[in-house]
Short mmCIF file of N, CA and C in Angstrom, two decimals:
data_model
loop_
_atom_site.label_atom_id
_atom_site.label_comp_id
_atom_site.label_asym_id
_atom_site.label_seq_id
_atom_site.Cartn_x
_atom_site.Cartn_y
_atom_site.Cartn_z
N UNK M 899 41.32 103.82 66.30
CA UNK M 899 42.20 102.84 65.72
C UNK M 899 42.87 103.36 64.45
N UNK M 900 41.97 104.07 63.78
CA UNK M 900 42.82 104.59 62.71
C UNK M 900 43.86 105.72 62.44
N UNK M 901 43.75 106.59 64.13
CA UNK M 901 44.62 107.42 64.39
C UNK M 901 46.00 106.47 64.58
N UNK M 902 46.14 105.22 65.35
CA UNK M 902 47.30 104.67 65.27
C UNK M 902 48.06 104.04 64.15
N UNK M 903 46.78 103.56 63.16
CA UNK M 903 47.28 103.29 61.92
C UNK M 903 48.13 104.38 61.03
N UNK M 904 47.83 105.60 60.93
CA UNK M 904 48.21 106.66 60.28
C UNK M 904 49.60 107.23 61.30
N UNK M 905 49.43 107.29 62.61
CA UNK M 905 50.98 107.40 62.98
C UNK M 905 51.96 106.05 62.87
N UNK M 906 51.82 104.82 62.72
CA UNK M 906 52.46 104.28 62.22
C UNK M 906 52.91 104.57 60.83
N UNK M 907 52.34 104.99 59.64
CA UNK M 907 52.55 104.82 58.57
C UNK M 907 53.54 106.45 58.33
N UNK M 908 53.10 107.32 59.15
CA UNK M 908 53.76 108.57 59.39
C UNK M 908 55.19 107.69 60.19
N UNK M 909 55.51 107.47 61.32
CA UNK M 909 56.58 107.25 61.90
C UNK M 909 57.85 106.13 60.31
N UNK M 910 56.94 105.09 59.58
CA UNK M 910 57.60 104.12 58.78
C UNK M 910 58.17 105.81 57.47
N UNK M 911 57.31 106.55 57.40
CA UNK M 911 58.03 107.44 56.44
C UNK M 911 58.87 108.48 56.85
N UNK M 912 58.74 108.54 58.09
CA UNK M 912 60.01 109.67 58.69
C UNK M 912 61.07 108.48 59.42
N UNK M 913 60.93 107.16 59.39
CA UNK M 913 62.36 106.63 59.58
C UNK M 913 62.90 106.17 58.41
N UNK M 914 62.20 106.33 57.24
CA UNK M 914 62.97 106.09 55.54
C UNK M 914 63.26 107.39 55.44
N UNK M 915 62.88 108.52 55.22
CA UNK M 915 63.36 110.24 54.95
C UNK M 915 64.65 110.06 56.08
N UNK M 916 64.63 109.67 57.23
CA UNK M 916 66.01 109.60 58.04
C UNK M 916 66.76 108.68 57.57
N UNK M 917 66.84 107.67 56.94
CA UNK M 917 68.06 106.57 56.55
C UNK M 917 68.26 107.05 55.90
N UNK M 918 67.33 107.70 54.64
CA UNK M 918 67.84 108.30 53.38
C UNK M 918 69.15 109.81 53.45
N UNK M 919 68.24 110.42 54.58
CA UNK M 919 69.71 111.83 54.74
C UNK M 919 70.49 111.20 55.60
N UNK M 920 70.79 110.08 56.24
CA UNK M 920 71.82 109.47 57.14
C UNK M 920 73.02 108.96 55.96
N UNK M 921 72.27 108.22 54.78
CA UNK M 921 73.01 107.67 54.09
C UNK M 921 73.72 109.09 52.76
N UNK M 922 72.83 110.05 52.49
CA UNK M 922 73.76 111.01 52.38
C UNK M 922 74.83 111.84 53.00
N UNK M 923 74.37 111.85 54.19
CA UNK M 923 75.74 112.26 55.26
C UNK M 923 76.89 111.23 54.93
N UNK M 924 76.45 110.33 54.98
CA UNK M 924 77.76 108.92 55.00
C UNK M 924 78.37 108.90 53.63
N UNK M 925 77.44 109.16 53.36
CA UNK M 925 78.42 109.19 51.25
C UNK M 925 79.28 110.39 50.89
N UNK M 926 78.82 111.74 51.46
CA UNK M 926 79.46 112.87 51.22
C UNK M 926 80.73 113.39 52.31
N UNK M 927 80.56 112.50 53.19
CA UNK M 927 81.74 111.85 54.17
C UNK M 927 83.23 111.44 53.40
N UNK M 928 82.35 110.08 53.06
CA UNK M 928 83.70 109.22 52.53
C UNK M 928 83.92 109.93 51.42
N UNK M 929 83.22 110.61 50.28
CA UNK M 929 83.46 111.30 49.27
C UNK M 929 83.88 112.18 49.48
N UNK M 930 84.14 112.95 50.49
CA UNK M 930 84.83 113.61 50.72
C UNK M 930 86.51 113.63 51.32
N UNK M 931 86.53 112.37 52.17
CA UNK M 931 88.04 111.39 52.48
C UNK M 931 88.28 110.91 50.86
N UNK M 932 87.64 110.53 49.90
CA UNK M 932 88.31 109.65 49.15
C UNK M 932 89.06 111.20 48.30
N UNK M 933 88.50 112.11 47.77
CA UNK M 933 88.76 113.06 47.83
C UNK M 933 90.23 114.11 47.80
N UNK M 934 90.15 113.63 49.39
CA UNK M 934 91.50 114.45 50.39
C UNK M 934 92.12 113.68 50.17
N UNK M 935 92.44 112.42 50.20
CA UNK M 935 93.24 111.17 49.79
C UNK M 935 94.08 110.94 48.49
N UNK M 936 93.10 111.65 47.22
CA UNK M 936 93.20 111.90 45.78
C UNK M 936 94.05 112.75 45.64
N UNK M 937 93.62 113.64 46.33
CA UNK M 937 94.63 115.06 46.22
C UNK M 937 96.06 114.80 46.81
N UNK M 938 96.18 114.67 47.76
CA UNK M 938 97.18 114.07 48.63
C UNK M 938 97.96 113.55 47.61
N UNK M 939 97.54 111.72 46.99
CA UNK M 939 98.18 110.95 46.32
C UNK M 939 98.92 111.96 44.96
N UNK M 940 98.21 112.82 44.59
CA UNK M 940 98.56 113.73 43.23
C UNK M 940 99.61 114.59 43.87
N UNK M 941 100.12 114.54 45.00
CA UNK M 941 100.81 116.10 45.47
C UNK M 941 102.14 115.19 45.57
N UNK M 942 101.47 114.03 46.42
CA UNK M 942 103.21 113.12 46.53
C UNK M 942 103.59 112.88 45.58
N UNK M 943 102.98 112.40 44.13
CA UNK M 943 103.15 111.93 43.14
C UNK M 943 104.26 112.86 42.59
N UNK M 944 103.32 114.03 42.36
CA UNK M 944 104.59 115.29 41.56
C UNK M 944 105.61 115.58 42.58
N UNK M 945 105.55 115.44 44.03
CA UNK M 945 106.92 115.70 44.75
C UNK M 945 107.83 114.96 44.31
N UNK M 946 107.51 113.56 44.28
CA UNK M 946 108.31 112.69 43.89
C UNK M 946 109.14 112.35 42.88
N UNK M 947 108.41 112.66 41.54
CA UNK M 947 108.62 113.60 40.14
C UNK M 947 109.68 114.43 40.59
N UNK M 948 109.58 115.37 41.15
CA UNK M 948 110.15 116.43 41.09
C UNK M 948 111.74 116.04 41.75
N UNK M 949 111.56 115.14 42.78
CA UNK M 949 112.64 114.70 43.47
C UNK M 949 114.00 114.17 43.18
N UNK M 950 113.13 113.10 42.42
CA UNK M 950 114.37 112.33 41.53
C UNK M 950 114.41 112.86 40.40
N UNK M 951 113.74 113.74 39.31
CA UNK M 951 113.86 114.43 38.11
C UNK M 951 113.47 113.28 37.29
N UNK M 952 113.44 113.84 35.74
CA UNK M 952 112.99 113.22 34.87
C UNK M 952 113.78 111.74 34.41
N UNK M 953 113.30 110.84 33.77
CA UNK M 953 113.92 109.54 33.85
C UNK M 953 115.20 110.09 32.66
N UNK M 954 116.04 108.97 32.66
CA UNK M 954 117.14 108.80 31.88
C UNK M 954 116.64 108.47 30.33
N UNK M 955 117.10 109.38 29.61
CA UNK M 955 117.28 109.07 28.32
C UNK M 955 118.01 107.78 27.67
N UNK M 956 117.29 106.80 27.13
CA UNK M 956 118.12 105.81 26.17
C UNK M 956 119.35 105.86 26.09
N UNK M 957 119.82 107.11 25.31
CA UNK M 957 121.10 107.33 24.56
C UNK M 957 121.76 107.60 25.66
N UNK M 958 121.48 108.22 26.97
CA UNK M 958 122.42 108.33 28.10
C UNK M 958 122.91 107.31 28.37
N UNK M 959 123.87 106.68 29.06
CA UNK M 959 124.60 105.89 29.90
C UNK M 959 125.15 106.45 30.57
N UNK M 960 126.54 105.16 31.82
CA UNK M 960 127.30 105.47 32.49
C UNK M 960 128.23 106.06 31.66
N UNK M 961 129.24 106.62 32.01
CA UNK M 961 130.66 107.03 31.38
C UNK M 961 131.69 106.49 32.41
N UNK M 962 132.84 105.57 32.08
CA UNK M 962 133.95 104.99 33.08
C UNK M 962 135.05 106.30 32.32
N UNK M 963 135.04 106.86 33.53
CA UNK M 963 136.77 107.51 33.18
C UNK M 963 137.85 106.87 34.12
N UNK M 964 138.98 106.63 32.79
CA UNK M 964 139.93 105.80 33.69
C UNK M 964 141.13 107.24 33.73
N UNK M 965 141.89 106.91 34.35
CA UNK M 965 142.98 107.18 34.96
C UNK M 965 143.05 108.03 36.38
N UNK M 966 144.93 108.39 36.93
CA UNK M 966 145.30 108.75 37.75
C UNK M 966 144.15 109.98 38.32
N UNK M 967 143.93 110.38 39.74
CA UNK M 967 143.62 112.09 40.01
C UNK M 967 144.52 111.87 41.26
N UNK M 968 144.31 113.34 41.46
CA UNK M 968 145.34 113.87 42.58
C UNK M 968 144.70 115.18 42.76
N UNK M 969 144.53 115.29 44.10
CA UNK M 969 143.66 116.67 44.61
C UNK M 969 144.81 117.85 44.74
N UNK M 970 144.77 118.88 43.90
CA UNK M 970 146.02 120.02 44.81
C UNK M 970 145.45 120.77 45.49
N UNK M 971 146.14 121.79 45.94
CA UNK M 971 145.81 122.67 47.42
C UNK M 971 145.65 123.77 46.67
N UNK M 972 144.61 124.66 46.90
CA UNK M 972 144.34 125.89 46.59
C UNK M 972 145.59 126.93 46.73
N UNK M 973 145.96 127.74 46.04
CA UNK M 973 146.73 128.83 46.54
C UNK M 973 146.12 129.54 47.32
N UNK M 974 146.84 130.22 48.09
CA UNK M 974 146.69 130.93 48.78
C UNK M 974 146.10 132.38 48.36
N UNK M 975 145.51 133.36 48.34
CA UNK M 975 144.36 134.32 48.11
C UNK M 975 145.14 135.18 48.51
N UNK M 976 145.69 136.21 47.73
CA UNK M 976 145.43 137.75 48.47
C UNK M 976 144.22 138.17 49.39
N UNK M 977 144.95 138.62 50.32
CA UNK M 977 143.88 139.23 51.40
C UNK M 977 144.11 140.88 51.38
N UNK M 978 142.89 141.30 51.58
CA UNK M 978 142.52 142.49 51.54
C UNK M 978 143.74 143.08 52.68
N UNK M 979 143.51 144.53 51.96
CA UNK M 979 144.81 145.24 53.32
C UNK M 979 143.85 145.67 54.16
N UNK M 980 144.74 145.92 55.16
CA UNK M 980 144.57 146.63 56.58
C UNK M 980 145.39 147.33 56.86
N UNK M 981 144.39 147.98 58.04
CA UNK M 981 145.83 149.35 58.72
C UNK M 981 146.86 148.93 59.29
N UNK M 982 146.97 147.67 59.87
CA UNK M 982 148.07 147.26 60.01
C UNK M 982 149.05 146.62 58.97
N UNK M 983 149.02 146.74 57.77
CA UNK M 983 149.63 146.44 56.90
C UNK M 983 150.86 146.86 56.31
N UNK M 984 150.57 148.49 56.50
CA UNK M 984 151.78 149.39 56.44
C UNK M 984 150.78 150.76 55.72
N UNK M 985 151.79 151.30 55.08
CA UNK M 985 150.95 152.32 54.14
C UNK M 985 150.53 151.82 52.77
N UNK M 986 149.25 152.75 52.38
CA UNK M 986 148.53 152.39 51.28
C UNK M 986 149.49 152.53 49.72
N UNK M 987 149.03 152.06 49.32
CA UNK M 987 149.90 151.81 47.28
C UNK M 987 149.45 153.47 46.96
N UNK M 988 150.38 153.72 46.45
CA UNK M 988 150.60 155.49 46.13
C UNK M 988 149.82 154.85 44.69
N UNK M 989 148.90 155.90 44.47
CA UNK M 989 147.56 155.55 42.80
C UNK M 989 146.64 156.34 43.05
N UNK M 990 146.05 156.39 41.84
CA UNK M 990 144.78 156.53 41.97
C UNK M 990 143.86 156.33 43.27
N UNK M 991 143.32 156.83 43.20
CA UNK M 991 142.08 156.31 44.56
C UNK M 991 140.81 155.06 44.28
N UNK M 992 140.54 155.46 43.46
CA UNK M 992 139.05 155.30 42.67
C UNK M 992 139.33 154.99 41.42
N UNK M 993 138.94 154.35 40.51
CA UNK M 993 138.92 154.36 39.14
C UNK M 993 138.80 155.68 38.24
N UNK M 994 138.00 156.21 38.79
CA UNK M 994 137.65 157.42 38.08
C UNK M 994 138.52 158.49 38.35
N UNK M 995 139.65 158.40 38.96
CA UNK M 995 140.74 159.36 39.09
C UNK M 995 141.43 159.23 38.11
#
């Protein structure tokens, strides 16, 4: 009889030593999600920062500029020669000539 008494009291302390490392698994779990979550929140945070840039200064405002615009047309660019162009500009070659 007292062999069953003593594996009871053995089985009641190896199912507390098991809740006890069950409930460390479970804590170093979520402590570990809350964690990845933390980090995460800190990474969007400074993206976000970074995104829109630093806030507006006080002394900044809008600026209204009034009047007329009118878009003009670029001139037109010298373009490089080619052999079909004709013959080359009688000069120097090089700078260093």
């Amino acid at each position: 009889m007292n062999w069953i008494i003593a594996a009871l009291k053995a089985m009641a302390k190896f199912a507390v030593l098991a809740c006890f490392v069950l409930a460390a698994v479970i804590g170093l779990f979520v402590a570990w999600w809350i964690a990845v979550f933390a980090v995460l929140g800190l990474l969007a945070y400074v993206a976000v920062r970074r995104f829109f840039g630093a806030r507006p200064r006080a002394s900044e405002g809008s600026v209204v500029i009034e009047g007329e615009y009118s878009v003009h047309e670029e001139k037109e660019r010298p373009r490089a020669l080619d052999s079909t162009d004709g013959p080359p500009e009688k000069g120097p070659k090089n700078r260093l000539d």
